[in-house]
Amino acid sequence: MTELIDNAAFQQRPTWDEYFMLLTKLAAMRSTCLAFPVGAVIAKNKQVLATGYNGSPSGSAHCTTQGYCYPNLSSCDASKDFPSRAVHAEANAIAQAAKHGIPTDGASIYVTLEPCISCLKLVISAGIREVYYETTFNKGNNADLCQSFVAEGLVTLKQIKVSPSVIERANLFLNSPTSELRLFP
């Protein structure tokens, strides 16, 4: 039996930014990192070019599978001595695009976590000029360096949030057989 939804909030489509940010959240669900699940989507002209999530390098044991990042260390962020084993979501998305011959010049990237400095430099070098992120990561000198790249005109950084009504609608879609929902009377 189809359920009729007549609430106006449920009939509003997400903006393109919200749509791509929702996709980053789905990509993050594939993360194999014990510290931070992060997702990324590269888009251009309202089309998805590539997705990525953070996790161990391809072919390496997943931290989530073995239950630790390094022996006797539950998570990479639990130590200042060991580097993260994870390939970051942005790097994986750029690698996927490169692996499949998809140019990223002039594209935008959406990420659940603001790119670290290394990933931001990679994003800029891949020709991606717009970065949309949900959660802030960089602080102090790293934040200053990010802003210097913005001031040079190399990239724009914009923090965005998905509206509560769109999150509620997404939950409805995820929790119900979508084909049984009738959004418009």
N, C-alpha and C. Protein backbone atom coordinates (compact mmCIF):
# COMPACT_ATOMS: atom_id res chain seq x y z
N MET A 1 0.84 -1.19 0.00
CA MET A 1 0.00 0.00 0.00
C MET A 1 0.87 1.24 0.00
N THR A 2 0.56 2.19 -0.86
CA THR A 2 1.34 3.41 -0.93
C THR A 2 0.94 4.39 0.16
N GLU A 3 1.96 5.05 0.68
CA GLU A 3 1.75 6.04 1.73
C GLU A 3 1.78 7.42 1.08
N LEU A 4 0.77 8.23 1.34
CA LEU A 4 0.69 9.57 0.76
C LEU A 4 1.31 10.56 1.73
N ILE A 5 2.29 11.30 1.24
CA ILE A 5 2.96 12.32 2.04
C ILE A 5 2.48 13.68 1.54
N ASP A 6 1.79 14.42 2.40
CA ASP A 6 1.28 15.71 1.94
C ASP A 6 1.96 16.90 2.62
N ASN A 7 2.97 16.64 3.43
CA ASN A 7 3.71 17.71 4.08
C ASN A 7 4.56 18.43 3.02
N ALA A 8 4.45 19.73 2.96
CA ALA A 8 5.17 20.52 1.95
C ALA A 8 6.68 20.34 2.06
N ALA A 9 7.19 20.16 3.28
CA ALA A 9 8.63 19.98 3.46
C ALA A 9 9.13 18.73 2.75
N PHE A 10 8.31 17.69 2.73
CA PHE A 10 8.72 16.46 2.07
C PHE A 10 8.65 16.58 0.55
N GLN A 11 7.94 17.54 0.06
CA GLN A 11 7.82 17.71 -1.39
C GLN A 11 8.93 18.58 -1.96
N GLN A 12 9.69 19.23 -1.10
CA GLN A 12 10.78 20.10 -1.55
C GLN A 12 12.01 19.26 -1.89
N ARG A 13 12.50 19.42 -3.10
CA ARG A 13 13.70 18.71 -3.51
C ARG A 13 14.92 19.32 -2.86
N PRO A 14 15.95 18.52 -2.59
CA PRO A 14 17.18 19.10 -2.05
C PRO A 14 17.85 19.99 -3.09
N THR A 15 18.58 20.99 -2.64
CA THR A 15 19.39 21.79 -3.57
C THR A 15 20.47 20.86 -4.13
N TRP A 16 21.15 21.30 -5.17
CA TRP A 16 22.24 20.48 -5.71
C TRP A 16 23.32 20.27 -4.67
N ASP A 17 23.65 21.32 -3.89
CA ASP A 17 24.66 21.16 -2.84
C ASP A 17 24.22 20.14 -1.81
N GLU A 18 22.95 20.17 -1.41
CA GLU A 18 22.45 19.20 -0.44
C GLU A 18 22.46 17.79 -1.04
N TYR A 19 22.08 17.68 -2.30
CA TYR A 19 22.07 16.38 -2.98
C TYR A 19 23.47 15.76 -2.96
N PHE A 20 24.48 16.53 -3.37
CA PHE A 20 25.84 15.99 -3.40
C PHE A 20 26.36 15.72 -1.99
N MET A 21 25.99 16.55 -1.02
CA MET A 21 26.42 16.31 0.36
C MET A 21 25.78 15.03 0.90
N LEU A 22 24.52 14.78 0.56
CA LEU A 22 23.89 13.52 0.97
C LEU A 22 24.64 12.33 0.37
N LEU A 23 25.09 12.45 -0.86
CA LEU A 23 25.86 11.37 -1.48
C LEU A 23 27.18 11.15 -0.76
N THR A 24 27.80 12.25 -0.27
CA THR A 24 29.06 12.08 0.48
C THR A 24 28.81 11.29 1.76
N LYS A 25 27.66 11.52 2.38
CA LYS A 25 27.33 10.79 3.60
C LYS A 25 27.13 9.30 3.30
N LEU A 26 26.54 8.98 2.18
CA LEU A 26 26.40 7.58 1.78
C LEU A 26 27.76 6.97 1.48
N ALA A 27 28.64 7.71 0.80
CA ALA A 27 29.98 7.22 0.52
C ALA A 27 30.75 6.96 1.82
N ALA A 28 30.57 7.83 2.81
CA ALA A 28 31.26 7.67 4.10
C ALA A 28 30.88 6.37 4.78
N MET A 29 29.70 5.85 4.48
CA MET A 29 29.27 4.58 5.07
C MET A 29 30.18 3.42 4.63
N ARG A 30 30.91 3.59 3.53
CA ARG A 30 31.84 2.56 3.05
C ARG A 30 33.21 2.66 3.71
N SER A 31 33.45 3.70 4.49
CA SER A 31 34.74 3.93 5.13
C SER A 31 35.17 2.73 5.96
N THR A 32 36.46 2.44 5.93
CA THR A 32 37.01 1.38 6.77
C THR A 32 37.95 1.95 7.82
N CYS A 33 37.88 3.25 8.05
CA CYS A 33 38.72 3.94 9.02
C CYS A 33 38.04 3.92 10.38
N LEU A 34 38.79 3.59 11.42
CA LEU A 34 38.26 3.55 12.78
C LEU A 34 38.17 4.94 13.41
N ALA A 35 38.91 5.92 12.89
CA ALA A 35 38.95 7.25 13.50
C ALA A 35 37.82 8.15 12.99
N PHE A 36 37.75 8.36 11.68
CA PHE A 36 36.76 9.27 11.10
C PHE A 36 36.20 8.66 9.82
N PRO A 37 34.92 8.34 9.75
CA PRO A 37 34.36 7.95 8.45
C PRO A 37 34.14 9.21 7.61
N VAL A 38 34.75 9.27 6.45
CA VAL A 38 34.67 10.45 5.59
C VAL A 38 34.30 10.00 4.18
N GLY A 39 33.43 10.77 3.53
CA GLY A 39 33.05 10.51 2.15
C GLY A 39 33.32 11.73 1.29
N ALA A 40 33.50 11.50 0.00
CA ALA A 40 33.76 12.57 -0.96
C ALA A 40 33.05 12.27 -2.28
N VAL A 41 32.59 13.33 -2.93
CA VAL A 41 31.96 13.24 -4.24
C VAL A 41 32.53 14.35 -5.10
N ILE A 42 33.04 13.99 -6.27
CA ILE A 42 33.49 14.99 -7.25
C ILE A 42 32.37 15.14 -8.26
N ALA A 43 31.97 16.38 -8.50
CA ALA A 43 30.86 16.66 -9.42
C ALA A 43 31.23 17.80 -10.36
N LYS A 44 30.64 17.75 -11.53
CA LYS A 44 30.82 18.82 -12.52
C LYS A 44 29.55 18.88 -13.36
N ASN A 45 29.07 20.07 -13.59
CA ASN A 45 27.86 20.27 -14.38
C ASN A 45 26.69 19.42 -13.88
N LYS A 46 26.56 19.37 -12.56
CA LYS A 46 25.47 18.64 -11.89
C LYS A 46 25.51 17.14 -12.13
N GLN A 47 26.69 16.61 -12.42
CA GLN A 47 26.88 15.18 -12.63
C GLN A 47 27.98 14.67 -11.73
N VAL A 48 27.80 13.50 -11.15
CA VAL A 48 28.82 12.87 -10.33
C VAL A 48 29.90 12.31 -11.24
N LEU A 49 31.16 12.68 -10.96
CA LEU A 49 32.29 12.14 -11.72
C LEU A 49 32.93 10.96 -11.00
N ALA A 50 33.06 11.07 -9.68
CA ALA A 50 33.70 10.01 -8.90
C ALA A 50 33.32 10.17 -7.44
N THR A 51 33.42 9.08 -6.71
CA THR A 51 33.20 9.11 -5.27
C THR A 51 34.40 8.48 -4.58
N GLY A 52 34.53 8.76 -3.30
CA GLY A 52 35.61 8.16 -2.53
C GLY A 52 35.26 8.15 -1.05
N TYR A 53 35.95 7.31 -0.33
CA TYR A 53 35.81 7.26 1.12
C TYR A 53 37.18 6.90 1.67
N ASN A 54 37.39 7.18 2.94
CA ASN A 54 38.70 6.90 3.51
C ASN A 54 38.80 5.46 4.00
N GLY A 55 40.00 4.93 3.86
CA GLY A 55 40.26 3.57 4.29
C GLY A 55 41.65 3.14 3.87
N SER A 56 42.00 1.95 4.25
CA SER A 56 43.32 1.40 3.94
C SER A 56 43.54 1.36 2.43
N PRO A 57 44.80 1.40 1.99
CA PRO A 57 45.07 1.31 0.56
C PRO A 57 44.47 0.03 -0.02
N SER A 58 44.10 0.10 -1.27
CA SER A 58 43.51 -1.04 -1.96
C SER A 58 44.41 -2.26 -1.81
N GLY A 59 43.81 -3.37 -1.37
CA GLY A 59 44.55 -4.61 -1.19
C GLY A 59 45.11 -4.80 0.21
N SER A 60 45.12 -3.75 1.01
CA SER A 60 45.63 -3.83 2.38
C SER A 60 44.48 -4.21 3.32
N ALA A 61 44.81 -4.79 4.45
CA ALA A 61 43.78 -5.17 5.43
C ALA A 61 43.05 -3.92 5.92
N HIS A 62 41.74 -4.02 6.01
CA HIS A 62 40.94 -2.91 6.52
C HIS A 62 41.05 -2.84 8.03
N CYS A 63 41.16 -1.61 8.54
CA CYS A 63 41.22 -1.42 10.00
C CYS A 63 39.95 -1.95 10.66
N THR A 64 38.81 -1.76 10.01
CA THR A 64 37.55 -2.24 10.59
C THR A 64 37.49 -3.76 10.62
N THR A 65 38.14 -4.42 9.67
CA THR A 65 38.14 -5.89 9.62
C THR A 65 39.05 -6.47 10.70
N GLN A 66 40.25 -5.90 10.83
CA GLN A 66 41.20 -6.43 11.81
C GLN A 66 40.96 -5.87 13.21
N GLY A 67 40.16 -4.81 13.31
CA GLY A 67 39.82 -4.26 14.62
C GLY A 67 40.82 -3.27 15.18
N TYR A 68 41.82 -2.93 14.41
CA TYR A 68 42.82 -1.96 14.83
C TYR A 68 43.54 -1.41 13.60
N CYS A 69 44.21 -0.27 13.79
CA CYS A 69 45.00 0.30 12.69
C CYS A 69 46.41 -0.30 12.69
N TYR A 70 47.01 -0.32 13.87
CA TYR A 70 48.32 -0.94 14.09
C TYR A 70 48.16 -1.87 15.29
N PRO A 71 48.95 -2.94 15.36
CA PRO A 71 48.87 -3.78 16.56
C PRO A 71 49.04 -2.94 17.83
N ASN A 72 48.21 -3.19 18.81
CA ASN A 72 48.22 -2.47 20.10
C ASN A 72 47.80 -1.01 19.99
N LEU A 73 47.18 -0.64 18.89
CA LEU A 73 46.69 0.73 18.72
C LEU A 73 45.29 0.65 18.12
N SER A 74 44.30 1.04 18.88
CA SER A 74 42.91 0.87 18.46
C SER A 74 42.53 1.76 17.29
N SER A 75 43.13 2.93 17.19
CA SER A 75 42.77 3.88 16.14
C SER A 75 43.97 4.76 15.83
N CYS A 76 44.11 5.15 14.58
CA CYS A 76 45.25 5.98 14.18
C CYS A 76 45.30 7.30 14.94
N ASP A 77 44.14 7.83 15.32
CA ASP A 77 44.15 9.11 16.04
C ASP A 77 44.47 8.95 17.53
N ALA A 78 44.74 7.69 17.96
CA ALA A 78 45.09 7.44 19.36
C ALA A 78 46.59 7.62 19.62
N SER A 79 47.36 7.94 18.58
CA SER A 79 48.80 8.09 18.73
C SER A 79 49.30 9.25 17.88
N LYS A 80 50.28 9.95 18.39
CA LYS A 80 50.93 11.02 17.64
C LYS A 80 52.14 10.48 16.87
N ASP A 81 52.53 9.22 17.15
CA ASP A 81 53.73 8.64 16.56
C ASP A 81 53.50 7.93 15.24
N PHE A 82 52.29 7.42 15.04
CA PHE A 82 52.00 6.65 13.83
C PHE A 82 51.16 7.47 12.86
N PRO A 83 51.49 7.43 11.57
CA PRO A 83 50.65 8.11 10.58
C PRO A 83 49.37 7.30 10.34
N SER A 84 48.38 7.95 9.84
CA SER A 84 47.15 7.26 9.50
C SER A 84 47.42 6.26 8.39
N ARG A 85 46.82 5.09 8.48
CA ARG A 85 46.92 4.09 7.42
C ARG A 85 45.96 4.40 6.28
N ALA A 86 45.01 5.28 6.55
CA ALA A 86 43.94 5.52 5.59
C ALA A 86 44.38 6.42 4.44
N VAL A 87 43.91 6.07 3.26
CA VAL A 87 43.93 6.99 2.13
C VAL A 87 42.69 7.86 2.31
N HIS A 88 42.86 9.16 2.26
CA HIS A 88 41.74 10.05 2.54
C HIS A 88 40.71 10.00 1.42
N ALA A 89 39.48 10.33 1.77
CA ALA A 89 38.35 10.24 0.84
C ALA A 89 38.58 11.06 -0.42
N GLU A 90 39.10 12.28 -0.27
CA GLU A 90 39.36 13.15 -1.43
C GLU A 90 40.37 12.50 -2.36
N ALA A 91 41.45 11.95 -1.78
CA ALA A 91 42.48 11.29 -2.58
C ALA A 91 41.91 10.07 -3.30
N ASN A 92 41.08 9.30 -2.61
CA ASN A 92 40.46 8.14 -3.25
C ASN A 92 39.52 8.54 -4.39
N ALA A 93 38.77 9.62 -4.21
CA ALA A 93 37.88 10.08 -5.28
C ALA A 93 38.69 10.55 -6.49
N ILE A 94 39.76 11.30 -6.24
CA ILE A 94 40.62 11.76 -7.34
C ILE A 94 41.29 10.56 -8.01
N ALA A 95 41.73 9.58 -7.22
CA ALA A 95 42.35 8.37 -7.78
C ALA A 95 41.36 7.58 -8.63
N GLN A 96 40.11 7.49 -8.18
CA GLN A 96 39.09 6.78 -8.96
C GLN A 96 38.85 7.48 -10.30
N ALA A 97 38.78 8.81 -10.25
CA ALA A 97 38.60 9.55 -11.51
C ALA A 97 39.78 9.30 -12.44
N ALA A 98 41.00 9.37 -11.92
CA ALA A 98 42.20 9.15 -12.74
C ALA A 98 42.24 7.72 -13.28
N LYS A 99 41.91 6.76 -12.45
CA LYS A 99 41.94 5.35 -12.84
C LYS A 99 41.00 5.08 -14.02
N HIS A 100 39.90 5.82 -14.06
CA HIS A 100 38.91 5.62 -15.12
C HIS A 100 38.97 6.69 -16.21
N GLY A 101 40.03 7.51 -16.21
CA GLY A 101 40.23 8.50 -17.26
C GLY A 101 39.24 9.65 -17.23
N ILE A 102 38.75 10.00 -16.07
CA ILE A 102 37.76 11.08 -15.94
C ILE A 102 38.46 12.36 -15.52
N PRO A 103 38.44 13.39 -16.36
CA PRO A 103 39.10 14.65 -15.98
C PRO A 103 38.34 15.36 -14.86
N THR A 104 39.10 15.96 -13.94
CA THR A 104 38.51 16.67 -12.81
C THR A 104 38.70 18.18 -12.91
N ASP A 105 39.35 18.64 -13.96
CA ASP A 105 39.61 20.08 -14.11
C ASP A 105 38.28 20.85 -14.15
N GLY A 106 38.16 21.84 -13.28
CA GLY A 106 36.96 22.67 -13.23
C GLY A 106 35.81 22.06 -12.44
N ALA A 107 36.06 20.93 -11.79
CA ALA A 107 35.01 20.26 -11.01
C ALA A 107 34.93 20.85 -9.60
N SER A 108 33.94 20.38 -8.86
CA SER A 108 33.77 20.70 -7.44
C SER A 108 33.89 19.39 -6.67
N ILE A 109 34.29 19.50 -5.41
CA ILE A 109 34.33 18.32 -4.55
C ILE A 109 33.53 18.62 -3.29
N TYR A 110 32.74 17.64 -2.89
CA TYR A 110 31.94 17.69 -1.67
C TYR A 110 32.52 16.67 -0.72
N VAL A 111 32.76 17.07 0.53
CA VAL A 111 33.34 16.16 1.52
C VAL A 111 32.65 16.34 2.87
N THR A 112 32.56 15.25 3.60
CA THR A 112 31.93 15.35 4.92
C THR A 112 32.84 16.03 5.93
N LEU A 113 34.15 16.04 5.70
CA LEU A 113 35.12 16.67 6.58
C LEU A 113 36.03 17.56 5.75
N GLU A 114 36.25 18.78 6.19
CA GLU A 114 37.12 19.71 5.48
C GLU A 114 38.45 19.03 5.14
N PRO A 115 38.95 19.18 3.92
CA PRO A 115 40.20 18.50 3.54
C PRO A 115 41.39 18.96 4.39
N CYS A 116 42.25 18.00 4.74
CA CYS A 116 43.51 18.34 5.38
C CYS A 116 44.36 19.10 4.36
N ILE A 117 45.46 19.65 4.81
CA ILE A 117 46.32 20.45 3.91
C ILE A 117 46.81 19.61 2.74
N SER A 118 47.26 18.39 2.99
CA SER A 118 47.76 17.54 1.89
C SER A 118 46.67 17.28 0.86
N CYS A 119 45.46 16.98 1.32
CA CYS A 119 44.37 16.73 0.38
C CYS A 119 43.95 18.00 -0.34
N LEU A 120 43.97 19.13 0.35
CA LEU A 120 43.60 20.39 -0.32
C LEU A 120 44.60 20.70 -1.43
N LYS A 121 45.88 20.45 -1.20
CA LYS A 121 46.88 20.66 -2.25
C LYS A 121 46.64 19.71 -3.42
N LEU A 122 46.28 18.47 -3.13
CA LEU A 122 45.95 17.49 -4.18
C LEU A 122 44.72 17.93 -4.96
N VAL A 123 43.69 18.39 -4.25
CA VAL A 123 42.46 18.88 -4.88
C VAL A 123 42.79 20.02 -5.84
N ILE A 124 43.58 20.98 -5.38
CA ILE A 124 43.96 22.13 -6.22
C ILE A 124 44.74 21.65 -7.44
N SER A 125 45.69 20.73 -7.22
CA SER A 125 46.51 20.24 -8.33
C SER A 125 45.71 19.43 -9.33
N ALA A 126 44.58 18.85 -8.90
CA ALA A 126 43.70 18.09 -9.80
C ALA A 126 42.77 19.01 -10.58
N GLY A 127 42.88 20.32 -10.35
CA GLY A 127 42.06 21.27 -11.10
C GLY A 127 40.68 21.50 -10.50
N ILE A 128 40.45 20.97 -9.32
CA ILE A 128 39.17 21.16 -8.64
C ILE A 128 39.23 22.52 -7.96
N ARG A 129 38.24 23.36 -8.24
CA ARG A 129 38.31 24.75 -7.78
C ARG A 129 37.33 25.10 -6.67
N GLU A 130 36.37 24.21 -6.40
CA GLU A 130 35.39 24.47 -5.34
C GLU A 130 35.35 23.29 -4.39
N VAL A 131 35.46 23.59 -3.09
CA VAL A 131 35.38 22.58 -2.05
C VAL A 131 34.21 22.93 -1.14
N TYR A 132 33.28 22.00 -1.02
CA TYR A 132 32.15 22.14 -0.11
C TYR A 132 32.31 21.08 0.96
N TYR A 133 32.28 21.49 2.21
CA TYR A 133 32.48 20.54 3.30
C TYR A 133 31.44 20.75 4.39
N GLU A 134 31.21 19.69 5.16
CA GLU A 134 30.22 19.74 6.22
C GLU A 134 30.83 20.15 7.57
N THR A 135 31.95 19.53 7.94
CA THR A 135 32.55 19.73 9.26
C THR A 135 33.95 20.31 9.12
N THR A 136 34.26 21.30 9.94
CA THR A 136 35.58 21.94 9.93
C THR A 136 36.62 20.99 10.51
N PHE A 137 37.81 20.99 9.93
CA PHE A 137 38.90 20.16 10.41
C PHE A 137 40.14 20.99 10.76
N ASN A 138 40.52 21.93 9.87
CA ASN A 138 41.78 22.65 10.03
C ASN A 138 41.68 23.75 11.08
N LYS A 139 42.77 23.88 11.84
CA LYS A 139 42.85 24.91 12.88
C LYS A 139 44.23 25.57 12.81
N GLY A 140 44.35 26.75 13.39
CA GLY A 140 45.65 27.41 13.52
C GLY A 140 46.34 27.64 12.19
N ASN A 141 47.62 27.24 12.13
CA ASN A 141 48.42 27.46 10.92
C ASN A 141 47.85 26.75 9.70
N ASN A 142 47.25 25.57 9.91
CA ASN A 142 46.65 24.85 8.78
C ASN A 142 45.47 25.63 8.20
N ALA A 143 44.65 26.19 9.07
CA ALA A 143 43.52 27.01 8.61
C ALA A 143 44.04 28.25 7.87
N ASP A 144 45.11 28.83 8.38
CA ASP A 144 45.71 30.00 7.73
C ASP A 144 46.22 29.64 6.33
N LEU A 145 46.86 28.48 6.20
CA LEU A 145 47.35 28.05 4.89
C LEU A 145 46.19 27.83 3.93
N CYS A 146 45.11 27.22 4.41
CA CYS A 146 43.91 27.04 3.57
C CYS A 146 43.43 28.39 3.06
N GLN A 147 43.35 29.35 3.96
CA GLN A 147 42.86 30.68 3.57
C GLN A 147 43.82 31.38 2.61
N SER A 148 45.12 31.08 2.70
CA SER A 148 46.07 31.68 1.75
C SER A 148 45.82 31.14 0.34
N PHE A 149 45.45 29.85 0.23
CA PHE A 149 45.10 29.30 -1.08
C PHE A 149 43.84 29.96 -1.63
N VAL A 150 42.88 30.23 -0.75
CA VAL A 150 41.66 30.94 -1.15
C VAL A 150 42.02 32.35 -1.62
N ALA A 151 42.86 33.06 -0.85
CA ALA A 151 43.26 34.43 -1.19
C ALA A 151 44.00 34.49 -2.52
N GLU A 152 44.75 33.43 -2.85
CA GLU A 152 45.45 33.37 -4.13
C GLU A 152 44.52 33.05 -5.29
N GLY A 153 43.26 32.73 -4.99
CA GLY A 153 42.30 32.40 -6.04
C GLY A 153 42.44 30.98 -6.57
N LEU A 154 43.12 30.12 -5.81
CA LEU A 154 43.32 28.75 -6.26
C LEU A 154 42.11 27.86 -6.02
N VAL A 155 41.33 28.19 -5.01
CA VAL A 155 40.21 27.34 -4.59
C VAL A 155 39.24 28.17 -3.76
N THR A 156 37.99 27.76 -3.74
CA THR A 156 37.03 28.33 -2.79
C THR A 156 36.64 27.23 -1.82
N LEU A 157 36.45 27.62 -0.58
CA LEU A 157 36.04 26.69 0.47
C LEU A 157 34.73 27.19 1.04
N LYS A 158 33.75 26.30 1.14
CA LYS A 158 32.46 26.71 1.69
C LYS A 158 31.90 25.59 2.56
N GLN A 159 31.61 25.95 3.80
CA GLN A 159 30.98 24.99 4.70
C GLN A 159 29.48 25.02 4.43
N ILE A 160 28.90 23.84 4.26
CA ILE A 160 27.45 23.75 4.00
C ILE A 160 26.85 22.70 4.91
N LYS A 161 25.59 22.87 5.20
CA LYS A 161 24.82 21.91 5.99
C LYS A 161 23.59 21.52 5.20
N VAL A 162 23.19 20.29 5.33
CA VAL A 162 21.95 19.83 4.73
C VAL A 162 20.83 20.26 5.68
N SER A 163 19.78 20.86 5.14
CA SER A 163 18.69 21.37 5.98
C SER A 163 17.99 20.22 6.71
N PRO A 164 17.47 20.50 7.90
CA PRO A 164 16.77 19.46 8.66
C PRO A 164 15.61 18.82 7.88
N SER A 165 14.88 19.62 7.10
CA SER A 165 13.76 19.05 6.35
C SER A 165 14.25 18.08 5.27
N VAL A 166 15.40 18.36 4.67
CA VAL A 166 15.95 17.44 3.67
C VAL A 166 16.47 16.17 4.35
N ILE A 167 17.08 16.32 5.51
CA ILE A 167 17.53 15.14 6.27
C ILE A 167 16.33 14.27 6.63
N GLU A 168 15.26 14.90 7.07
CA GLU A 168 14.05 14.16 7.42
C GLU A 168 13.49 13.42 6.20
N ARG A 169 13.49 14.11 5.06
CA ARG A 169 13.00 13.48 3.83
C ARG A 169 13.91 12.32 3.42
N ALA A 170 15.22 12.52 3.54
CA ALA A 170 16.18 11.47 3.20
C ALA A 170 15.96 10.24 4.10
N ASN A 171 15.70 10.48 5.38
CA ASN A 171 15.42 9.37 6.29
C ASN A 171 14.18 8.60 5.86
N LEU A 172 13.16 9.32 5.42
CA LEU A 172 11.95 8.67 4.94
C LEU A 172 12.27 7.79 3.74
N PHE A 173 13.06 8.31 2.81
CA PHE A 173 13.43 7.55 1.62
C PHE A 173 14.27 6.34 1.98
N LEU A 174 15.17 6.49 2.95
CA LEU A 174 16.05 5.39 3.33
C LEU A 174 15.32 4.32 4.14
N ASN A 175 14.28 4.71 4.84
CA ASN A 175 13.57 3.79 5.72
C ASN A 175 12.31 3.19 5.11
N SER A 176 11.99 3.53 3.88
CA SER A 176 10.77 3.04 3.24
C SER A 176 11.09 2.57 1.83
N PRO A 177 10.34 1.63 1.33
CA PRO A 177 10.49 1.29 -0.09
C PRO A 177 10.13 2.54 -0.92
N THR A 178 11.10 3.12 -1.56
CA THR A 178 10.92 4.40 -2.25
C THR A 178 9.78 4.36 -3.26
N SER A 179 9.63 3.27 -3.96
CA SER A 179 8.59 3.18 -4.98
C SER A 179 7.19 3.20 -4.40
N GLU A 180 7.08 3.00 -3.10
CA GLU A 180 5.76 3.01 -2.47
C GLU A 180 5.40 4.37 -1.89
N LEU A 181 6.33 5.34 -1.96
CA LEU A 181 6.05 6.67 -1.44
C LEU A 181 5.39 7.52 -2.53
N ARG A 182 4.35 8.18 -2.17
CA ARG A 182 3.71 9.14 -3.10
C ARG A 182 3.88 10.52 -2.48
N LEU A 183 4.73 11.32 -3.09
CA LEU A 183 5.06 12.61 -2.52
C LEU A 183 4.14 13.71 -2.99
N PHE A 184 3.46 13.49 -4.08
CA PHE A 184 2.60 14.51 -4.63
C PHE A 184 1.20 13.94 -4.84
N PRO A 185 0.19 14.58 -4.24
CA PRO A 185 -1.18 14.06 -4.39
C PRO A 185 -1.68 14.15 -5.83
